[in-house]
PDB file of C-alpha atoms in Angstrom:
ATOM      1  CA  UNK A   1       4.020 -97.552-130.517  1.00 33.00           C
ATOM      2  CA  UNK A   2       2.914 -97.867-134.202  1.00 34.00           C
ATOM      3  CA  UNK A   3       5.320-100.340-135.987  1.00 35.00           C
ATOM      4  CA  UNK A   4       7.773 -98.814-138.358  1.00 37.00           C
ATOM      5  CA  UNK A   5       7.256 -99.502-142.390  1.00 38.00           C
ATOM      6  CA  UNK A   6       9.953-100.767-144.963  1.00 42.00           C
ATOM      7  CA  UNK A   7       9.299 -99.858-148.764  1.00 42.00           C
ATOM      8  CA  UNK A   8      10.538-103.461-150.255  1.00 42.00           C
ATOM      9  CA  UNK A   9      12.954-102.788-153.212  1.00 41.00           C
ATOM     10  CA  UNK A  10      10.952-104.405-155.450  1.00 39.00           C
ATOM     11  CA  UNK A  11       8.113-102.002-155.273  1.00 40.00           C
ATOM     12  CA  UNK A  12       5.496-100.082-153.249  1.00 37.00           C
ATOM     13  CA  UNK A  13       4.597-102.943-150.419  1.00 35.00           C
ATOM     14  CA  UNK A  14       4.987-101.495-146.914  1.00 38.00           C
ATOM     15  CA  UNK A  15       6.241-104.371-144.324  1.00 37.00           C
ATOM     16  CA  UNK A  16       5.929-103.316-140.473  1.00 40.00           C
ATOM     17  CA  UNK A  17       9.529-103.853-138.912  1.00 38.00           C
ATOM     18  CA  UNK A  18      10.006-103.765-135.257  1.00 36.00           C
ATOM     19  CA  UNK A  19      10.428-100.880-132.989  1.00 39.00           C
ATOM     20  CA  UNK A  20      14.350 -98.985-133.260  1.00 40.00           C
ATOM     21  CA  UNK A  21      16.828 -99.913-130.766  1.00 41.00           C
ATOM     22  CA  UNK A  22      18.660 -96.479-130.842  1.00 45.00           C
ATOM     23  CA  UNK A  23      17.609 -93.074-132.136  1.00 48.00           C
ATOM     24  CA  UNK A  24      18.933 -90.215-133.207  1.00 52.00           C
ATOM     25  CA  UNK A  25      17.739 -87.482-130.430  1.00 48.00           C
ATOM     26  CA  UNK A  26      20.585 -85.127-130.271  1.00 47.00           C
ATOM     27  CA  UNK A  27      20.831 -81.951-132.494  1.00 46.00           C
ATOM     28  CA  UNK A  28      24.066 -83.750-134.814  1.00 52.00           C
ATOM     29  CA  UNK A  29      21.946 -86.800-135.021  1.00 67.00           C
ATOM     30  CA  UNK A  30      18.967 -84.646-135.943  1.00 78.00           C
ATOM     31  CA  UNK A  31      20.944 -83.243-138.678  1.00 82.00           C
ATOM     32  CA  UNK A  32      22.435 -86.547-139.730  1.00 82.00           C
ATOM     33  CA  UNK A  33      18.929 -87.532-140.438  1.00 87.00           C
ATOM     34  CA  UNK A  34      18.181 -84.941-142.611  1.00 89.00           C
ATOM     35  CA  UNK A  35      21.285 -85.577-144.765  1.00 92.00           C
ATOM     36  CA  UNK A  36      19.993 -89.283-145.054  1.00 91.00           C
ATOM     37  CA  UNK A  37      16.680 -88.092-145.802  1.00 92.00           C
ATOM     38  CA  UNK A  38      17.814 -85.895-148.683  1.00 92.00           C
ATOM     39  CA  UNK A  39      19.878 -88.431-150.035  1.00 94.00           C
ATOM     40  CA  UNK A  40      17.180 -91.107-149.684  1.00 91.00           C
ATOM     41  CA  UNK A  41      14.962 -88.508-151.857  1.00 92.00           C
ATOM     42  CA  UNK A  42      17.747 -88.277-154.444  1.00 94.00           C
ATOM     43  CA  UNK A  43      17.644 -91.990-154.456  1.00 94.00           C
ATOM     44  CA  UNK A  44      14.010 -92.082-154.994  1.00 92.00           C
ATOM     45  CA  UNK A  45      13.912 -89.671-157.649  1.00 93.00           C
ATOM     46  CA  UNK A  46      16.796 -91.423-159.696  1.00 93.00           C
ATOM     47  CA  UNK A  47      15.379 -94.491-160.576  1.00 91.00           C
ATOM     48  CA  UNK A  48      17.912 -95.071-163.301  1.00 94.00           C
ATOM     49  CA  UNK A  49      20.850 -95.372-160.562  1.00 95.00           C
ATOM     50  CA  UNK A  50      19.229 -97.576-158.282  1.00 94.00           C
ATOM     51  CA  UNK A  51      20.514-100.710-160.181  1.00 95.00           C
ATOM     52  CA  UNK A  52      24.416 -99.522-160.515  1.00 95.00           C
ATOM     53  CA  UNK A  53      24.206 -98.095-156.592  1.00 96.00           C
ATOM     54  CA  UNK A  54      22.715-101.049-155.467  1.00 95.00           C
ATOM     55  CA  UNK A  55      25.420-103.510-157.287  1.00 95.00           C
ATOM     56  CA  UNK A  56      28.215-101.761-156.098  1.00 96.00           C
ATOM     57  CA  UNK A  57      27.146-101.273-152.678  1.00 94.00           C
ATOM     58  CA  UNK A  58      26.666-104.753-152.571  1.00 91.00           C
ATOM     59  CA  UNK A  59      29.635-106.097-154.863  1.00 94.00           C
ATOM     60  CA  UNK A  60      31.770-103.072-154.876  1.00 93.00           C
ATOM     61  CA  UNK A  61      34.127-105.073-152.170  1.00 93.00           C
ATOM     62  CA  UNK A  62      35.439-106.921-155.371  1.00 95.00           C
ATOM     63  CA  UNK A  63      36.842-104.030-156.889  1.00 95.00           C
ATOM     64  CA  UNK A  64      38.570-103.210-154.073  1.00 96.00           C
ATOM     65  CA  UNK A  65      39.875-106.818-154.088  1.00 95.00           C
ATOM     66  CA  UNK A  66      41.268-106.059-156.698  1.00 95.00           C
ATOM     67  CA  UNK A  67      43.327-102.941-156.520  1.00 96.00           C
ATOM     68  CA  UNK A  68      44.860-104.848-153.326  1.00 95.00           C
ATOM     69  CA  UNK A  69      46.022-107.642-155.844  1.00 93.00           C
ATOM     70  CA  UNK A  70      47.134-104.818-157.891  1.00 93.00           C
ATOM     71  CA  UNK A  71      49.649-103.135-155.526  1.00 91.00           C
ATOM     72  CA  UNK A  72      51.287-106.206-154.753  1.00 88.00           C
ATOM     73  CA  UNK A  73      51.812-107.057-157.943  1.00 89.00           C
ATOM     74  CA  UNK A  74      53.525-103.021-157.993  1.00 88.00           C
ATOM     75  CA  UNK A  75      55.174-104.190-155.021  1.00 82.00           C
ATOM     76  CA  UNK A  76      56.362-107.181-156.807  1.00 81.00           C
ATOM     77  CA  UNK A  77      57.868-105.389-159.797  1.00 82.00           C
ATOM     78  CA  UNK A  78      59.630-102.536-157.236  1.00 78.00           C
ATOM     79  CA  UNK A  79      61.359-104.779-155.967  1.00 75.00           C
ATOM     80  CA  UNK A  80      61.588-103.379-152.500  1.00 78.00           C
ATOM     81  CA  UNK A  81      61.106-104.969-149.518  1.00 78.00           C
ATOM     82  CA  UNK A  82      59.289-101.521-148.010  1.00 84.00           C
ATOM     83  CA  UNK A  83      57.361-101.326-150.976  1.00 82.00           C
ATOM     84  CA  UNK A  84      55.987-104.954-150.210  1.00 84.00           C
ATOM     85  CA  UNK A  85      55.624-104.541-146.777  1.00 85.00           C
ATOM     86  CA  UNK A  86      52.741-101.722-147.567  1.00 89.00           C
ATOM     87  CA  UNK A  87      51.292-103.804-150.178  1.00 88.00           C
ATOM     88  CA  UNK A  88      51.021-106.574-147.907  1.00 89.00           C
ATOM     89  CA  UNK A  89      49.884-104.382-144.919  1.00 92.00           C
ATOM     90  CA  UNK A  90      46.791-103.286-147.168  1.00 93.00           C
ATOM     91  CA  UNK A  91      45.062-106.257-147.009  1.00 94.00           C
ATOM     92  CA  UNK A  92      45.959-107.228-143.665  1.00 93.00           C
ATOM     93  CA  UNK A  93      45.317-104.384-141.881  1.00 94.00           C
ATOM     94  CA  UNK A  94      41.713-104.412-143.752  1.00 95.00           C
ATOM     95  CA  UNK A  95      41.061-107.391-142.036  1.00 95.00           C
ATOM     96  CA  UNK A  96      42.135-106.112-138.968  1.00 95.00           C
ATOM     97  CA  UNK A  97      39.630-103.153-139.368  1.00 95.00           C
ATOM     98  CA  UNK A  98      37.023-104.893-139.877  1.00 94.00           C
ATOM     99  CA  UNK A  99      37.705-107.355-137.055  1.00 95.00           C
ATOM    100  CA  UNK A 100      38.087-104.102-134.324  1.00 94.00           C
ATOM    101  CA  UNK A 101      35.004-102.822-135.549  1.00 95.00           C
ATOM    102  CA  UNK A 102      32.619-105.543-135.149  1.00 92.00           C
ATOM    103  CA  UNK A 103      32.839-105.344-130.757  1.00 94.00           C
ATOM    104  CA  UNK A 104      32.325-101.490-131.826  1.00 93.00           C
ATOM    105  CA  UNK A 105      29.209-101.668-133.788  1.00 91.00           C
ATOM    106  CA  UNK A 106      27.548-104.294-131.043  1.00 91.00           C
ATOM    107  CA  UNK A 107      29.068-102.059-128.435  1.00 92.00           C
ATOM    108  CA  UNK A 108      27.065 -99.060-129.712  1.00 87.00           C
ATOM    109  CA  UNK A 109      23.730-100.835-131.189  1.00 85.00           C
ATOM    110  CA  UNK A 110      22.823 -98.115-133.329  1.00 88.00           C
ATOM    111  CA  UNK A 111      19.730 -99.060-135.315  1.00 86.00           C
ATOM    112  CA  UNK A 112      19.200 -99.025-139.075  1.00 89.00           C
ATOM    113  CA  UNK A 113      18.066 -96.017-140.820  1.00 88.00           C
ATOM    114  CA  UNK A 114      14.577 -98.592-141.969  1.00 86.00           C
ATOM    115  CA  UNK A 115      14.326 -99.692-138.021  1.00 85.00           C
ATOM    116  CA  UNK A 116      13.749 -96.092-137.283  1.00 79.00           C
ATOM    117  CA  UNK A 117      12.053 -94.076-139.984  1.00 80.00           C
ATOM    118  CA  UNK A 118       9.190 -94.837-141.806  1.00 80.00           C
ATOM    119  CA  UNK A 119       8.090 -94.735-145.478  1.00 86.00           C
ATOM    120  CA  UNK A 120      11.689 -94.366-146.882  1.00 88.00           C
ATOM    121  CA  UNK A 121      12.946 -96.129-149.980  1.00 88.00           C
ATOM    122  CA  UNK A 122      15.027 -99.233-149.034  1.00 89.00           C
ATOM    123  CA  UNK A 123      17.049-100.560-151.599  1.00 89.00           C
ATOM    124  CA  UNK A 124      19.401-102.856-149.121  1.00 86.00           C
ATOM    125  CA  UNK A 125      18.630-106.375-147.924  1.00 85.00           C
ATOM    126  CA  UNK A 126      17.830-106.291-144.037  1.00 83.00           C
ATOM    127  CA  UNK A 127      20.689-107.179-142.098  1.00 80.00           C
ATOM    128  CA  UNK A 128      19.804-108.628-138.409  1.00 79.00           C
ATOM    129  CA  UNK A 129      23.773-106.215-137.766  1.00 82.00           C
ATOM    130  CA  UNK A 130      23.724-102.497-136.348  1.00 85.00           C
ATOM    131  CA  UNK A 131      24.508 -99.480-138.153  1.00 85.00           C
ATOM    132  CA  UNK A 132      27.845 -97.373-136.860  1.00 92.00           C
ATOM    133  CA  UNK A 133      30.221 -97.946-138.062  1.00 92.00           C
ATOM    134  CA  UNK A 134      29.535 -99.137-141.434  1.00 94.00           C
ATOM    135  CA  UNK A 135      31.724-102.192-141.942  1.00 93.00           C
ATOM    136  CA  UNK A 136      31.388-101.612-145.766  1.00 95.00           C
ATOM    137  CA  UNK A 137      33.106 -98.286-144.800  1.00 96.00           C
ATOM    138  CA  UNK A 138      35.599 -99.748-142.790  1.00 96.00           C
ATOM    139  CA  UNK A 139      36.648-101.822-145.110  1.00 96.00           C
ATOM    140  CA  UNK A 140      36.875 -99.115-148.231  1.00 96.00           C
ATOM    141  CA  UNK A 141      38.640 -96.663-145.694  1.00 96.00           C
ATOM    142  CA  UNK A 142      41.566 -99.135-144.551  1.00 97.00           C
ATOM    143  CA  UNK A 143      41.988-100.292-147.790  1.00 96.00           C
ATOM    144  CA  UNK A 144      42.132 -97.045-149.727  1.00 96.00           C
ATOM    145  CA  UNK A 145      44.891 -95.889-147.087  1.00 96.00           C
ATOM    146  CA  UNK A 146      46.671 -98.482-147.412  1.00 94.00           C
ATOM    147  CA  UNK A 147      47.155 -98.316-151.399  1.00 95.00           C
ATOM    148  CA  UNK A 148      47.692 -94.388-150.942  1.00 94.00           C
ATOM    149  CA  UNK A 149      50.927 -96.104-149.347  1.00 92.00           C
ATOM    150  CA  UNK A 150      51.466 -98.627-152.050  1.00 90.00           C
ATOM    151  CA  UNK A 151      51.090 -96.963-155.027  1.00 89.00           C
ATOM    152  CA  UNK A 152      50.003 -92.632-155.292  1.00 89.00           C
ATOM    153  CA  UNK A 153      47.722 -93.359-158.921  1.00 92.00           C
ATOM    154  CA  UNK A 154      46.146 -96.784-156.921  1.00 93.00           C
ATOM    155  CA  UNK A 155      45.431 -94.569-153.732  1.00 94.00           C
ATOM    156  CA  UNK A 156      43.482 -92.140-155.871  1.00 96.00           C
ATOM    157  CA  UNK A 157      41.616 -94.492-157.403  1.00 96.00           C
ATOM    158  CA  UNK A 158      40.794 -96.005-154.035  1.00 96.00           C
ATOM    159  CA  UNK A 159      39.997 -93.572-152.305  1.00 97.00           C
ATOM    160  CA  UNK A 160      37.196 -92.506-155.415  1.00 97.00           C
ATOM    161  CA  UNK A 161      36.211 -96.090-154.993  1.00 97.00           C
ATOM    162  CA  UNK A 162      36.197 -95.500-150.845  1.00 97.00           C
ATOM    163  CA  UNK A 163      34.014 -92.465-151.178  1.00 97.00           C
ATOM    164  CA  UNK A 164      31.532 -94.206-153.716  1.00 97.00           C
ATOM    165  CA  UNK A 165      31.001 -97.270-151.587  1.00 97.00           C
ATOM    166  CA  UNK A 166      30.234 -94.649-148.307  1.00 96.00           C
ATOM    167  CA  UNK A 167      27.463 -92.600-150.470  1.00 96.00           C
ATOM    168  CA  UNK A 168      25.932 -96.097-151.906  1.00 96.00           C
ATOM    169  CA  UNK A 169      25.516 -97.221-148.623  1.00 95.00           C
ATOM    170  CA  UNK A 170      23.553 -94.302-147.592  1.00 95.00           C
ATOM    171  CA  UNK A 171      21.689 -94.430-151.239  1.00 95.00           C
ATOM    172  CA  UNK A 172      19.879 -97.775-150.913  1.00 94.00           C
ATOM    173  CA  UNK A 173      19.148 -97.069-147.463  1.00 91.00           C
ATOM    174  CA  UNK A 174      21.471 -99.130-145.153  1.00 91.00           C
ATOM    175  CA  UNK A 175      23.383 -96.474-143.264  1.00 93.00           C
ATOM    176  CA  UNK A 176      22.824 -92.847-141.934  1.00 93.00           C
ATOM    177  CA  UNK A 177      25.716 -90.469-143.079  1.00 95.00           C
ATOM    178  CA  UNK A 178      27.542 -90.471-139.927  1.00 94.00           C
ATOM    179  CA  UNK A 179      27.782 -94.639-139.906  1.00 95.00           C
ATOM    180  CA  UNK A 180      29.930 -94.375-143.203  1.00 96.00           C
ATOM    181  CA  UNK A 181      32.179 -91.070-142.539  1.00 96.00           C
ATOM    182  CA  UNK A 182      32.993 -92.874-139.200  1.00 95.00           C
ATOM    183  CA  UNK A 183      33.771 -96.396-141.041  1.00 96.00           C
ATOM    184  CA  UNK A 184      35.827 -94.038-143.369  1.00 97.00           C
ATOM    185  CA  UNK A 185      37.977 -92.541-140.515  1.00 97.00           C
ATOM    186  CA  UNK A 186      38.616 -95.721-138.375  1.00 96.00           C
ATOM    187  CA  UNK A 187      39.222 -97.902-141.396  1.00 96.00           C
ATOM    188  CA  UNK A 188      41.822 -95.214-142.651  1.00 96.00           C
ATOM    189  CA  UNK A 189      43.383 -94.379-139.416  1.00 96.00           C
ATOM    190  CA  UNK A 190      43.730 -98.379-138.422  1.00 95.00           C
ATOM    191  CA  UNK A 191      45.783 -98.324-141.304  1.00 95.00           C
ATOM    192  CA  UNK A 192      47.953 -95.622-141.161  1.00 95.00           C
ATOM    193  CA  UNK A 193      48.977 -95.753-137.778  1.00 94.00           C
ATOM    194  CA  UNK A 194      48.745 -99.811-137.843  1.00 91.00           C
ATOM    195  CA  UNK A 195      52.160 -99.486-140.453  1.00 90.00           C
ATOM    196  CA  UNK A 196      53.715 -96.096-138.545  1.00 89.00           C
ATOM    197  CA  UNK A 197      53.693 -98.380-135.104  1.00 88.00           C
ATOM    198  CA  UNK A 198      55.438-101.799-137.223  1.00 81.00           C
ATOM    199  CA  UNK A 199      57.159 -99.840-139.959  1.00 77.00           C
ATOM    200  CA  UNK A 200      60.294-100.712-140.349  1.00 82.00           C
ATOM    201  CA  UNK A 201      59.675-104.273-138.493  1.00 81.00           C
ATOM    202  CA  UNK A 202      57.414-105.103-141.237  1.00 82.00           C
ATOM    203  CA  UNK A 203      60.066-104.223-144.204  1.00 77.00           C
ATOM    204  CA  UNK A 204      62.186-106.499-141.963  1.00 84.00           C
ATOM    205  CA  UNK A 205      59.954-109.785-141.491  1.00 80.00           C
ATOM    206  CA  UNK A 206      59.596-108.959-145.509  1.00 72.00           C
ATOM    207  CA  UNK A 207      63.364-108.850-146.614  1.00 77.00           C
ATOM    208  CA  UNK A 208      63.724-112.093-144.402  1.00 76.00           C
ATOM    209  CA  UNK A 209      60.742-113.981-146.285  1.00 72.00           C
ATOM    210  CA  UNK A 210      62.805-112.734-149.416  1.00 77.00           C
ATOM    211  CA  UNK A 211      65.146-115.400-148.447  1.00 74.00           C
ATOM    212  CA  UNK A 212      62.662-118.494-148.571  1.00 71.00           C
ATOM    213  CA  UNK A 213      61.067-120.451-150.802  1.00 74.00           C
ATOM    214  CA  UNK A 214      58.363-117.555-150.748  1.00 66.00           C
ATOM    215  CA  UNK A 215      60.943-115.096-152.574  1.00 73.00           C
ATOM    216  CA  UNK A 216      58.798-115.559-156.155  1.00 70.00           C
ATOM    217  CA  UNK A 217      55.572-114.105-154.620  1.00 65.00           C
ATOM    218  CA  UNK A 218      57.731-111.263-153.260  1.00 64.00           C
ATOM    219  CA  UNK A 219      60.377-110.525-155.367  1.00 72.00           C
ATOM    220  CA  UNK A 220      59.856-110.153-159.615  1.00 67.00           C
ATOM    221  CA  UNK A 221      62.444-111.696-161.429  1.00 60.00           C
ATOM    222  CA  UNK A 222      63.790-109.094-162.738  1.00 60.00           C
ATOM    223  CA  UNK A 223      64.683-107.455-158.895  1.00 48.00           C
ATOM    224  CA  UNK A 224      65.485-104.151-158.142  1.00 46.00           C
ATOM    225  CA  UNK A 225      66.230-103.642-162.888  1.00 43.00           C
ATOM    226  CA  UNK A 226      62.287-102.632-162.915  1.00 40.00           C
ATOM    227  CA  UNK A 227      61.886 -99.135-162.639  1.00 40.00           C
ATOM    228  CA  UNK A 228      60.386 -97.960-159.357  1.00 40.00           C
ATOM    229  CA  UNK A 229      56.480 -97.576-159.898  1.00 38.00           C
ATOM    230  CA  UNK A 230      54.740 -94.623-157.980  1.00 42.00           C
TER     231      UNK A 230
END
């Protein structure tokens, strides 16, 4: 079997990479490549977005840091312990996500799109991790629905920010199409259902914490005076 070639990000060198673990052979795989390989030739011919894709598919993880940060501090100011309790679940069930999705991603073994085709621009550093899901997507997905339950205006933003991340992953070549719309969908649906299953045993663990010494991370001092902020 001829070895597969990598175009380096830097340029034009070709670097032979070793044989794919996993292909796509059935018809929706088939098609899945054919998305990637349009986007990969919209990438190509967009040289001026390379830079900003590559960034934030690399550093975008910060931004979502901090809209998290951001609906607590919401939460804060509401004054509610149910409003806290979703802006703490956020993060947390993020976490979580990403943590259930690792034994998924070994599980599976799906190979990289640059393990498997050849002479496609590769803007991503080579990871040594499989492909589906993408944890980048996880991560955008659980954290977007959980600030569509913190705050509406965050959740919008997130969720702009959520489908961003999923298309730069496919632009610089890390993931086929399918990898992020599945990290999407089990990052958001850990979420939701994660809070439906504990809700209202999370408000309650919150409105007990109220009553420690953690009650000035929690609570603003102002209480329940600040107008509600949705």
């Amino acid at each position: 079997m001829w070895p597969t070639l990598l175009s380096e990000p830097s340029g034009g060198l070709l670097l032979p990479l070793p044989a794919p673990t996993a292909g796509h052979g059935s018809p929706a795989d088939g098609l899945d490549r054919q998305w990637f390989l349009t986007i990969n030739g919209f990438a190509r011919h967009t040289g001026w977005l390379q830079p900003v894709m590559t960034a934030y598919a690399d550093y975008g993880i910060a931004i979502f840091a901090g809209l998290l940060l951001a609906g607590c501090w919401i939460a804060r100011r509401d004054g509610a312990a149910e409003a806290m309790a979703k802006a703490l679940w956020a993060p947390l069930a993020t976490l979580a996500a990403l943590a259930i999705n690792q034994p998924i991603v070994h599980h599976i073994a799906e190979a990289r799109p640059y393990s498997g085709l050849s002479h496609i621009l590769v803007l991503a550093h080579r990871s040594n991790d499989f492909s589906f899901p993408s944890d980048h997507a996880v991560m955008a997905g659980a954290a977007a629905a959980g600030l569509v339950l913190t705050s509406r205006r965050l959740g919008l933003i997130a969720i702009l920010a959520a489908l961003v991340m999923a298309f730069a992953r496919v632009y610089i070549g890390a993931h086929y199409p399918q990898d992020v719309a599945a990290g999407l969908l089990l990052g958001a649906t850990f979420t939701l259902a994660g809070y439906a299953l504990q809700d209202p045993a999370l408000t309650r663990i919150v409105a007990r914490l109220r009553l420690s010494p953690l009650r000035p991370l929690l609570i603003d001092s102002r209480g329940d005076n600040t107008p509600h902020v949705r």
